[in-house]
């Protein structure tokens, strides 16, 4: 048990956090919506400064019995406490939509490109003081998750609000997530412009990003024959939606006024803790931007059927009769609403589920942002430690209930910290329950059996090059990354540990800022359940990112077909001579570099590597000489499926003998050229059959094929792509 003796740094063009046709720029370097980018850099009296010397919080005061807004309070009526210590209120203001001054211009900032083309909505940019007493509402339409009928309902509800309920003090912006994240309409009071822009959403649903089948769904014909594994696809899709929310929140940080976001979605599902970091990132960004999220489930009131809806195939097995299928469907529906509920409750908003009437959501936003008190203070705690500070606000009048955000995160200063402090920061972040989200990070772990009691576990991390502030040194791009990781067993004991400082010194011609940096290390672990956490820090500004994942290393003694993880790669590189015996990822002198995002280009090959352990031996024939060692008969192939159509299958690979001596294993390699496959998402099914034992496995996973980075050269041979494999 311990850390492997090797690590790999690779450069890849595969994107870690984007899906078919998506523009990943919003997750890496988001272009701020025009409502924020158009604001002057001069901060108003009540704006939280970059150095966080002035802490601002908004307070809504209501009568405890009638819940009516309480007006006329003064600064002396309030007391502010930070972590139990009283603070001196430095700024105080009361804002109400009843006192709003109409804006002369229709649009707050005119940078959105709408249906009429870029620049068609250009208008005079409003000054920060002009936004005072206004209600700022963002309508966010997640087109990737909604069905046509759901989209029609929320569009009609939005139109009804704009026509009948929108007040003169309301400024509304429209944002949509489809192939890309777009600001379709900047903040404006122009009802006609808003109604026109909302109307273009009908029929633009993004079916290509729907959640794939998992072990708890009925989206496959027979869940008893195999467990489809599309969790990686779903994880990336959920990250994409959460990073979009984070990008919108961060772009609104410069507007000091209170803001609300109506999030129309057909549900977001996360896989355990896989999306925890991106969820926390979205919530933290919203809290810092003073943005409350109001989630609306556009599916409305649903009837959960044990057999699924018309989009699912016929269900076989006993699930339809013993309640298993109904439980799976109900669990899936609840899971898709849980993330939306968390987004709302943790940002001060409210979630609206199981209703075909979306009007209460608009009414709630107007009610919560009608009038509020803005309190600002200079914290007596000067430590720039980045820790969470809890706020408590009290009022000296009885019968009044206060609503306010419960706390904030203090700033941290990296440049003035010493070596010991920086190392402590890494250790604290590694043990912290709150993930670091300043750097986008993705991790995946696999396993290959070394013997009955140990597994080789390669762990790969990828960081977008655009997240790293490279420094130019001659013709090189230079940067330094600190990487720390730990493996924890079921009883919270540290089993493995990784710690390394990686110095990047790359040619500028590689275009590293448009690619991803991949780091790979390995552990030797016994069977069991483990929790992995890794933290990456870039040492120019000190920004950190973390990722956590669980992995189960199975006891294979009673498993009919004993298999390793399925490793996908687009790159094979020359290995060091001493790696051949100890590294299952090395075959024929070449090392497979895991492609954990499952994103490939047409000008690449998709390589597969997996192992089968202790295959059954064939019965010896009557005519075989005595002492002949019985052989094996393993059959394997790969199918690529789009929709319900199989578009490609590799030739059948047959293994007749063990090819990894000392581990009683058969290592199988497949080579799939992608030049003749159309760009788009594919569902891959791997067929593995142990003919001698009569056992089999059909694991599934999703991949995405994209167009080549440069125009592909004409192929010298035509016809369908021909895969290659070996069972050497």
Coordinates of C-alpha atoms in Angstrom, one line a residue, residues 81-635:
X81 CA -22.0 40.5 14.9
X82 CA -19.2 38.6 13.1
X83 CA -18.3 35.3 14.6
X84 CA -19.9 36.6 17.9
X85 CA -18.0 39.9 17.9
X86 CA -19.9 43.1 17.5
X87 CA -19.0 45.3 14.5
X88 CA -19.4 49.0 14.0
X89 CA -21.9 49.8 11.2
X90 CA -20.1 52.1 8.7
X91 CA -22.8 52.5 6.0
X92 CA -26.6 52.3 6.2
X93 CA -29.2 52.8 3.5
X94 CA -32.8 51.9 2.8
X95 CA -33.9 51.0 -0.7
X96 CA -37.4 50.4 -2.0
X97 CA -38.8 49.8 -5.5
X98 CA -41.5 52.4 -4.6
X99 CA -38.7 55.1 -4.8
X100 CA -37.2 53.9 -8.1
X101 CA -36.4 56.6 -10.7
X102 CA -37.3 55.5 -14.2
X103 CA -34.3 55.0 -16.5
X104 CA -34.0 57.2 -19.5
X105 CA -32.5 54.4 -21.5
X106 CA -34.3 51.1 -22.2
X107 CA -31.2 48.9 -21.7
X108 CA -28.7 49.1 -18.8
X109 CA -25.8 47.9 -20.9
X110 CA -26.1 46.9 -24.6
X111 CA -23.6 44.2 -25.2
X112 CA -25.9 41.3 -25.8
X113 CA -26.3 40.0 -29.3
X114 CA -29.8 39.1 -30.0
X115 CA -31.9 37.9 -33.0
X116 CA -31.2 41.1 -34.9
X117 CA -27.4 40.6 -34.8
X118 CA -24.5 42.0 -32.8
X119 CA -24.9 45.6 -31.8
X120 CA -28.6 45.9 -32.5
X121 CA -29.4 46.6 -28.9
X122 CA -26.7 49.1 -28.2
X123 CA -27.8 51.7 -25.7
X124 CA -26.4 54.2 -23.2
X125 CA -24.9 52.5 -20.2
X126 CA -26.7 53.3 -17.0
X127 CA -24.6 54.7 -14.0
X128 CA -24.5 52.7 -10.8
X129 CA -26.5 55.2 -8.9
X130 CA -29.3 54.9 -11.5
X131 CA -29.8 51.3 -10.4
X132 CA -30.7 52.4 -6.9
X133 CA -34.1 51.1 -5.7
X134 CA -34.6 49.0 -8.8
X135 CA -35.4 45.3 -8.8
X136 CA -32.9 43.3 -10.9
X137 CA -34.2 40.0 -12.2
X138 CA -32.3 37.5 -14.3
X139 CA -34.4 34.9 -16.2
X140 CA -32.2 31.9 -16.9
X141 CA -33.6 29.3 -19.3
X142 CA -31.7 26.0 -19.2
X143 CA -32.7 24.8 -22.7
X144 CA -30.5 21.7 -22.4
X145 CA -32.8 20.1 -19.8
X146 CA -36.3 21.0 -21.0
X147 CA -38.7 19.2 -23.2
X148 CA -40.7 21.3 -25.8
X149 CA -43.9 21.3 -23.8
X150 CA -42.1 22.3 -20.6
X151 CA -40.3 25.1 -22.5
X152 CA -43.7 26.4 -23.9
X153 CA -45.1 26.6 -20.4
X154 CA -42.3 28.6 -18.9
X155 CA -42.1 30.9 -21.9
X156 CA -45.9 31.6 -21.6
X157 CA -45.4 32.2 -17.8
X158 CA -42.6 34.7 -18.5
X159 CA -44.7 36.5 -21.2
X160 CA -47.6 36.8 -18.8
X161 CA -45.4 38.2 -16.1
X162 CA -43.9 40.7 -18.5
X163 CA -47.3 41.8 -19.8
X164 CA -49.3 42.0 -16.6
X165 CA -47.0 41.9 -13.5
X166 CA -43.7 43.6 -14.4
X167 CA -43.4 46.9 -12.4
X168 CA -41.8 50.1 -13.5
X169 CA -38.9 49.5 -11.1
X170 CA -38.2 46.0 -12.6
X171 CA -35.1 45.5 -14.8
X172 CA -35.1 42.1 -16.4
X173 CA -32.3 40.3 -18.2
X174 CA -32.5 37.0 -20.3
X175 CA -29.9 34.3 -20.2
X176 CA -30.0 30.9 -21.9
X177 CA -27.9 27.8 -21.9
X178 CA -28.0 25.8 -25.1
X179 CA -25.0 25.0 -27.2
X180 CA -23.3 27.9 -25.4
X181 CA -24.1 30.2 -22.5
X182 CA -25.6 33.4 -24.0
X183 CA -26.9 36.8 -22.7
X184 CA -29.9 37.2 -25.0
X185 CA -31.1 40.5 -23.4
X186 CA -29.3 42.8 -21.0
X187 CA -31.1 44.3 -18.0
X188 CA -33.9 46.5 -19.4
X189 CA -37.3 47.9 -18.6
X190 CA -38.5 47.6 -22.2
X191 CA -41.3 45.0 -22.1
X192 CA -41.6 44.8 -25.9
X193 CA -37.9 43.9 -26.3
X194 CA -38.1 41.3 -23.5
X195 CA -41.3 39.7 -24.9
X196 CA -39.7 39.5 -28.4
X197 CA -36.6 37.8 -27.0
X198 CA -38.4 35.3 -24.8
X199 CA -40.4 34.2 -27.9
X200 CA -37.3 32.8 -29.6
X201 CA -36.8 30.1 -27.0
X202 CA -39.7 28.0 -28.3
X203 CA -38.5 25.0 -30.1
X204 CA -34.8 25.5 -29.1
X205 CA -34.6 22.7 -26.6
X206 CA -31.2 20.9 -26.4
X207 CA -32.0 17.2 -26.6
X208 CA -28.4 16.3 -27.0
X209 CA -27.6 17.1 -23.4
X210 CA -30.3 15.0 -21.7
X211 CA -29.2 12.9 -18.8
X212 CA -28.0 9.4 -19.8
X213 CA -29.2 6.1 -18.3
X214 CA -27.8 5.0 -15.0
X215 CA -28.2 2.2 -12.6
X216 CA -31.3 3.8 -11.0
X217 CA -33.3 4.5 -14.2
X218 CA -35.6 2.6 -16.5
X219 CA -34.1 4.2 -19.7
X220 CA -32.9 0.8 -20.9
X221 CA -34.9 -2.1 -22.1
X222 CA -33.6 -4.6 -19.5
X223 CA -31.8 -3.4 -16.4
X224 CA -31.3 -7.0 -15.1
X225 CA -28.9 -8.0 -17.9
X226 CA -26.3 -5.3 -17.4
X227 CA -25.9 -2.0 -15.6
X228 CA -25.3 0.8 -18.1
X229 CA -22.7 3.2 -17.0
X230 CA -23.2 6.7 -18.3
X231 CA -22.4 8.4 -15.0
X232 CA -19.3 10.2 -16.4
X233 CA -21.4 11.8 -19.1
X234 CA -24.0 12.9 -16.6
X235 CA -21.4 14.3 -14.2
X236 CA -19.9 16.4 -17.0
X237 CA -23.4 17.6 -18.0
X238 CA -24.3 18.6 -14.5
X239 CA -20.9 20.4 -14.1
X240 CA -21.7 22.3 -17.3
X241 CA -25.0 23.6 -15.9
X242 CA -23.6 24.5 -12.5
X243 CA -20.6 26.3 -14.1
X244 CA -23.0 28.3 -16.2
X245 CA -24.8 29.4 -13.1
X246 CA -21.4 30.3 -11.5
X247 CA -20.4 32.3 -14.5
X248 CA -23.6 34.4 -14.4
X249 CA -23.2 35.0 -10.7
X250 CA -19.5 36.1 -11.0
X251 CA -20.4 38.4 -13.9
X252 CA -22.8 40.3 -11.6
X253 CA -20.5 40.8 -8.7
X254 CA -19.8 44.4 -9.7
X255 CA -23.4 45.4 -9.4
X256 CA -23.9 46.1 -5.7
X257 CA -27.7 46.0 -5.8
X258 CA -29.7 43.0 -4.6
X259 CA -30.3 40.6 -7.5
X260 CA -32.6 37.6 -8.2
X261 CA -32.2 34.8 -10.7
X262 CA -35.2 32.7 -11.9
X263 CA -33.7 29.4 -13.0
X264 CA -36.0 27.4 -15.3
X265 CA -34.9 23.8 -15.6
X266 CA -36.1 20.3 -16.2
X267 CA -34.0 19.1 -13.3
X268 CA -30.3 18.6 -12.5
X269 CA -29.0 15.3 -11.2
X270 CA -25.7 14.7 -9.5
X271 CA -23.9 11.4 -8.9
X272 CA -23.2 11.3 -5.2
X273 CA -20.4 13.7 -4.4
X274 CA -19.0 13.8 -8.0
X275 CA -20.5 17.3 -8.6
X276 CA -20.1 18.6 -5.1
X277 CA -17.3 21.0 -6.0
X278 CA -19.1 22.6 -8.9
X279 CA -22.3 22.9 -6.8
X280 CA -20.4 24.7 -4.0
X281 CA -18.7 26.9 -6.5
X282 CA -22.1 28.0 -7.9
X283 CA -23.5 28.7 -4.5
X284 CA -20.5 30.6 -3.2
X285 CA -20.4 32.7 -6.4
X286 CA -24.1 33.6 -5.9
X287 CA -23.6 34.5 -2.3
X288 CA -20.7 36.8 -3.0
X289 CA -22.6 38.4 -5.8
X290 CA -25.7 39.0 -3.6
X291 CA -27.7 36.9 -6.0
X292 CA -30.7 34.8 -4.8
X293 CA -31.6 31.8 -7.0
X294 CA -35.3 30.9 -7.4
X295 CA -35.4 27.4 -9.0
X296 CA -38.5 26.4 -11.0
X297 CA -39.0 22.8 -12.1
X298 CA -40.6 23.2 -15.6
X299 CA -41.8 19.6 -15.6
X300 CA -44.6 20.7 -13.4
X301 CA -46.9 18.2 -11.6
X302 CA -45.7 14.8 -12.6
X303 CA -47.2 11.3 -12.5
X304 CA -44.4 8.8 -11.8
X305 CA -45.1 5.5 -13.6
X306 CA -43.4 2.3 -12.6
X307 CA -42.9 1.4 -16.3
X308 CA -41.5 4.8 -17.3
X309 CA -42.9 7.1 -19.9
X310 CA -43.2 6.8 -23.7
X311 CA -39.5 7.6 -24.1
X312 CA -38.4 4.3 -22.5
X313 CA -38.4 0.9 -23.9
X314 CA -40.2 -2.2 -22.6
X315 CA -39.1 -3.2 -19.1
X316 CA -38.3 -6.9 -18.5
X317 CA -37.6 -8.6 -15.2
X318 CA -39.4 -8.3 -11.9
X319 CA -38.9 -4.6 -11.3
X320 CA -42.4 -3.7 -12.6
X321 CA -44.0 -6.0 -10.1
X322 CA -42.1 -5.7 -6.9
X323 CA -42.0 -1.9 -6.8
X324 CA -38.3 -1.7 -7.7
X325 CA -39.0 0.2 -11.0
X326 CA -41.3 2.7 -9.3
X327 CA -38.8 3.3 -6.5
X328 CA -36.0 3.9 -9.1
X329 CA -38.2 6.4 -10.9
X330 CA -39.2 8.3 -7.8
X331 CA -35.5 8.4 -6.6
X332 CA -34.4 9.8 -9.9
X333 CA -37.1 12.5 -9.8
X334 CA -36.2 13.4 -6.3
X335 CA -32.5 13.5 -7.1
X336 CA -33.1 15.9 -10.1
X337 CA -34.9 18.3 -7.7
X338 CA -32.5 18.1 -4.8
X339 CA -29.7 20.1 -6.5
X340 CA -32.2 22.9 -7.5
X341 CA -33.5 23.0 -3.9
X342 CA -30.0 23.3 -2.6
X343 CA -29.2 26.1 -4.9
X344 CA -32.2 28.1 -3.7
X345 CA -32.0 27.4 0.0
X346 CA -28.2 28.2 0.2
X347 CA -28.5 31.5 -1.7
X348 CA -31.6 32.9 0.0
X349 CA -34.1 32.0 -2.7
X350 CA -36.9 29.5 -2.9
X351 CA -37.6 26.4 -5.0
X352 CA -40.9 25.8 -6.8
X353 CA -41.7 22.1 -7.6
X354 CA -44.7 20.0 -8.6
X355 CA -46.9 22.8 -10.0
X356 CA -48.0 23.7 -13.5
X357 CA -48.5 27.3 -12.4
X358 CA -45.2 29.2 -12.5
X359 CA -46.7 32.6 -11.5
X360 CA -46.0 32.2 -7.7
X361 CA -42.2 32.1 -8.5
X362 CA -42.4 35.6 -10.1
X363 CA -44.6 36.8 -7.3
X364 CA -42.1 35.5 -4.7
X365 CA -39.2 37.3 -6.4
X366 CA -41.1 40.6 -6.3
X367 CA -42.1 40.1 -2.7
X368 CA -38.6 39.4 -1.5
X369 CA -37.0 42.3 -3.3
X370 CA -39.6 45.1 -2.7
X371 CA -37.7 46.8 0.1
X372 CA -34.5 46.2 2.1
X373 CA -31.8 47.8 4.3
X374 CA -28.2 47.8 3.2
X375 CA -25.7 47.5 6.1
X376 CA -21.9 47.8 5.6
X377 CA -19.1 47.5 8.2
X378 CA -15.3 47.2 8.4
X379 CA -14.4 43.9 9.9
X380 CA -12.3 44.0 13.0
X381 CA -10.8 40.6 12.0
X382 CA -7.9 41.7 9.7
X383 CA -6.7 38.1 9.0
X384 CA -6.8 37.3 5.3
X385 CA -7.3 33.6 6.0
X386 CA -10.1 32.9 3.6
X387 CA -12.2 31.3 6.4
X388 CA -16.0 31.4 6.7
X389 CA -17.3 34.2 9.0
X390 CA -20.8 33.9 10.3
X391 CA -23.0 36.9 10.5
X392 CA -25.6 37.6 13.1
X393 CA -27.8 40.7 12.9
X394 CA -30.1 41.8 15.7
X395 CA -32.7 44.5 16.1
X396 CA -33.7 46.3 19.3
X397 CA -37.4 46.3 18.4
X398 CA -39.6 43.4 19.4
X399 CA -41.9 41.6 16.9
X400 CA -39.6 42.0 13.9
X401 CA -38.1 39.1 11.9
X402 CA -34.9 39.7 9.9
X403 CA -33.9 38.0 6.7
X404 CA -30.2 38.2 5.6
X405 CA -27.4 36.1 4.3
X406 CA -25.8 34.0 7.1
X407 CA -22.1 34.8 6.4
X408 CA -19.3 35.3 3.9
X409 CA -15.8 34.1 3.2
X410 CA -12.9 36.3 4.2
X411 CA -10.2 37.2 1.6
X412 CA -6.9 35.4 1.5
X413 CA -3.5 36.8 0.6
X414 CA -1.1 34.4 -1.1
X415 CA 1.7 36.7 -2.2
X416 CA 2.7 37.5 1.4
X417 CA 2.7 34.0 2.7
X418 CA 5.8 32.0 3.4
X419 CA 6.7 28.4 2.5
X420 CA 5.3 27.0 5.8
X421 CA 2.1 28.9 5.4
X422 CA 1.6 27.8 1.8
X423 CA 2.2 24.2 2.8
X424 CA -0.3 24.5 5.7
X425 CA -2.8 26.0 3.3
X426 CA -2.5 22.9 1.1
X427 CA -2.9 20.6 4.1
X428 CA -5.9 22.6 5.4
X429 CA -7.6 22.5 2.1
X430 CA -7.0 18.8 1.8
X431 CA -8.7 18.2 5.1
X432 CA -11.4 20.8 4.6
X433 CA -15.0 19.9 4.0
X434 CA -15.4 23.0 1.8
X435 CA -13.9 22.4 -1.7
X436 CA -11.6 24.8 -3.4
X437 CA -13.2 26.0 -6.7
X438 CA -10.9 28.8 -8.0
X439 CA -9.4 26.4 -10.5
X440 CA -11.5 24.0 -12.6
X441 CA -10.3 20.5 -11.8
X442 CA -11.5 17.0 -12.8
X443 CA -10.3 13.6 -11.5
X444 CA -10.8 10.0 -12.4
X445 CA -9.4 6.8 -11.0
X446 CA -9.3 3.2 -12.4
X447 CA -8.0 -0.1 -11.2
X448 CA -6.0 -3.1 -12.5
X449 CA -5.4 -6.2 -10.4
X450 CA -1.8 -7.0 -9.5
X451 CA -2.6 -10.1 -7.4
X452 CA -5.6 -11.3 -5.3
X453 CA -4.9 -8.8 -2.5
X454 CA -3.6 -5.7 -4.4
X455 CA -4.7 -3.4 -7.2
X456 CA -2.8 -0.9 -9.2
X457 CA -4.9 2.4 -9.1
X458 CA -3.9 5.1 -11.7
X459 CA -5.3 8.5 -10.8
X460 CA -5.5 11.2 -13.4
X461 CA -6.2 14.9 -13.0
X462 CA -6.8 17.5 -15.7
X463 CA -6.7 21.3 -15.5
X464 CA -7.6 23.6 -18.4
X465 CA -4.6 25.5 -19.6
X466 CA -6.6 28.7 -19.6
X467 CA -6.9 28.4 -15.8
X468 CA -3.1 28.6 -15.3
X469 CA -1.4 32.0 -15.4
X470 CA 1.7 31.1 -17.4
X471 CA 4.7 33.4 -17.4
X472 CA 6.6 33.9 -20.6
X473 CA 10.3 33.1 -20.4
X474 CA 11.9 33.4 -23.8
X475 CA 10.0 31.0 -26.1
X476 CA 8.6 29.1 -23.1
X477 CA 5.5 29.2 -21.1
X478 CA 6.3 28.6 -17.5
X479 CA 4.2 27.8 -14.4
X480 CA 4.4 25.9 -11.2
X481 CA 1.7 23.7 -9.7
X482 CA 1.5 22.2 -6.3
X483 CA -0.4 18.9 -6.1
X484 CA -1.4 17.1 -3.0
X485 CA -3.7 14.1 -2.6
X486 CA -4.8 11.5 -0.1
X487 CA -6.6 8.2 -0.1
X488 CA -8.9 7.4 2.9
X489 CA -10.4 4.0 3.7
X490 CA -13.8 3.3 5.1
X491 CA -12.8 4.0 8.7
X492 CA -11.2 7.3 7.8
X493 CA -7.6 6.1 7.9
X494 CA -5.1 7.6 5.5
X495 CA -3.9 4.8 3.2
X496 CA -2.1 6.6 0.5
X497 CA -0.7 10.0 -0.1
X498 CA 0.7 12.1 -3.0
X499 CA 2.6 15.4 -2.8
X500 CA 4.5 16.9 -5.7
X501 CA 5.5 20.3 -7.1
X502 CA 5.3 20.2 -10.9
X503 CA 7.3 22.8 -12.9
X504 CA 5.9 23.4 -16.4
X505 CA 8.3 24.7 -19.0
X506 CA 6.5 24.3 -22.4
X507 CA 7.1 25.7 -25.8
X508 CA 4.7 28.5 -26.7
X509 CA 4.1 26.8 -30.0
X510 CA 2.1 24.1 -28.2
X511 CA -0.7 26.6 -27.4
X512 CA -0.9 25.3 -23.9
X513 CA -3.6 27.9 -22.9
X514 CA -6.0 26.3 -25.4
X515 CA -5.3 22.8 -24.1
X516 CA -5.4 20.9 -20.8
X517 CA -2.7 19.9 -18.4
X518 CA -3.0 16.3 -17.3
X519 CA -1.2 14.8 -14.2
X520 CA -1.2 11.1 -13.5
X521 CA 0.0 9.2 -10.4
X522 CA -0.7 5.8 -9.0
X523 CA -1.4 3.9 -5.8
X524 CA -1.2 0.2 -4.8
X525 CA -4.2 -0.7 -2.7
X526 CA -6.0 -3.8 -1.3
X527 CA -9.7 -4.5 -2.1
X528 CA -12.1 -2.1 -0.3
X529 CA -13.9 1.2 -0.5
X530 CA -11.8 4.4 -0.6
X531 CA -12.3 8.1 -0.8
X532 CA -9.8 10.2 -2.9
X533 CA -9.3 13.9 -2.6
X534 CA -6.7 15.9 -4.6
X535 CA -5.9 19.6 -4.4
X536 CA -4.1 21.6 -7.1
X537 CA -2.7 25.1 -6.6
X538 CA -1.0 27.4 -9.2
X539 CA 1.8 29.3 -7.5
X540 CA 1.4 32.6 -9.4
X541 CA -1.7 33.9 -7.6
X542 CA -2.3 31.0 -5.2
X543 CA -5.7 29.9 -6.6
X544 CA -6.6 26.4 -5.7
X545 CA -9.0 23.7 -7.0
X546 CA -10.0 20.4 -5.5
X547 CA -11.8 17.3 -6.5
X548 CA -13.2 14.3 -4.5
X549 CA -14.2 10.9 -5.7
X550 CA -15.0 7.4 -4.3
X551 CA -13.6 4.2 -5.7
X552 CA -14.5 0.6 -4.8
X553 CA -11.8 -2.1 -5.5
X554 CA -13.9 -5.3 -5.7
X555 CA -13.2 -8.7 -4.2
X556 CA -13.0 -10.8 -7.4
X557 CA -13.1 -14.3 -6.0
X558 CA -16.8 -14.8 -6.5
X559 CA -17.2 -12.7 -9.6
X560 CA -18.0 -14.8 -12.8
X561 CA -16.0 -12.5 -15.1
X562 CA -13.2 -10.7 -13.4
X563 CA -12.4 -7.4 -15.3
X564 CA -10.4 -4.3 -14.7
X565 CA -11.5 -0.8 -15.4
X566 CA -11.8 0.2 -19.1
X567 CA -9.1 2.7 -19.9
X568 CA -9.8 5.1 -22.9
X569 CA -6.9 7.0 -24.4
X570 CA -6.1 9.2 -27.4
X571 CA -2.4 9.2 -26.7
X572 CA 0.2 6.5 -26.3
X573 CA 3.7 7.6 -25.4
X574 CA 7.1 5.8 -25.0
X575 CA 7.6 4.3 -21.6
X576 CA 10.6 4.1 -19.4
X577 CA 12.3 0.7 -19.3
X578 CA 11.6 0.1 -15.6
X579 CA 7.9 0.7 -16.0
X580 CA 7.2 -2.4 -18.0
X581 CA 6.9 -4.9 -15.2
X582 CA 5.1 -2.7 -12.6
X583 CA 2.7 -0.7 -14.7
X584 CA -0.3 -2.4 -16.3
X585 CA -0.8 0.8 -18.5
X586 CA 2.4 -0.1 -20.4
X587 CA 2.0 -2.5 -23.4
X588 CA 4.6 -3.1 -26.0
X589 CA 6.9 -0.4 -24.8
X590 CA 4.1 2.2 -25.0
X591 CA 2.2 3.8 -22.1
X592 CA -1.5 4.6 -22.4
X593 CA -2.4 8.1 -21.2
X594 CA -6.0 8.0 -19.8
X595 CA -8.5 10.3 -21.5
X596 CA -10.8 10.8 -18.6
X597 CA -13.1 13.4 -20.3
X598 CA -14.0 10.8 -23.1
X599 CA -13.7 13.6 -25.6
X600 CA -12.0 12.8 -28.9
X601 CA -11.3 14.4 -32.3
X602 CA -11.8 12.9 -35.7
X603 CA -8.1 13.0 -36.4
X604 CA -7.4 10.9 -33.4
X605 CA -7.6 7.2 -32.5
X606 CA -9.6 5.9 -29.6
X607 CA -7.5 3.3 -27.8
X608 CA -9.0 0.9 -25.3
X609 CA -7.1 -1.1 -22.7
X610 CA -8.6 -3.5 -20.2
X611 CA -7.7 -6.8 -18.5
X612 CA -9.6 -10.1 -17.7
X613 CA -8.3 -12.1 -14.8
X614 CA -8.2 -15.8 -14.2
X615 CA -10.2 -16.8 -17.2
X616 CA -11.7 -20.3 -17.3
X617 CA -9.7 -23.1 -18.9
X618 CA -11.1 -25.1 -21.8
X619 CA -11.5 -28.8 -21.3
X620 CA -8.6 -30.9 -22.7
X621 CA -9.5 -32.8 -25.9
X622 CA -9.1 -36.5 -26.1
X623 CA -6.4 -36.3 -28.8
X624 CA -4.2 -33.8 -26.9
X625 CA -1.0 -35.1 -25.4
X626 CA -0.7 -35.6 -21.7
X627 CA 0.7 -32.6 -19.8
X628 CA -0.7 -30.1 -22.3
X629 CA -1.8 -26.9 -20.5
X630 CA -5.5 -26.1 -21.2
X631 CA -6.1 -22.9 -23.2
X632 CA -8.7 -20.2 -22.8
X633 CA -11.2 -18.6 -25.2
X634 CA -11.9 -14.9 -24.6
X635 CA -13.9 -13.0 -27.2

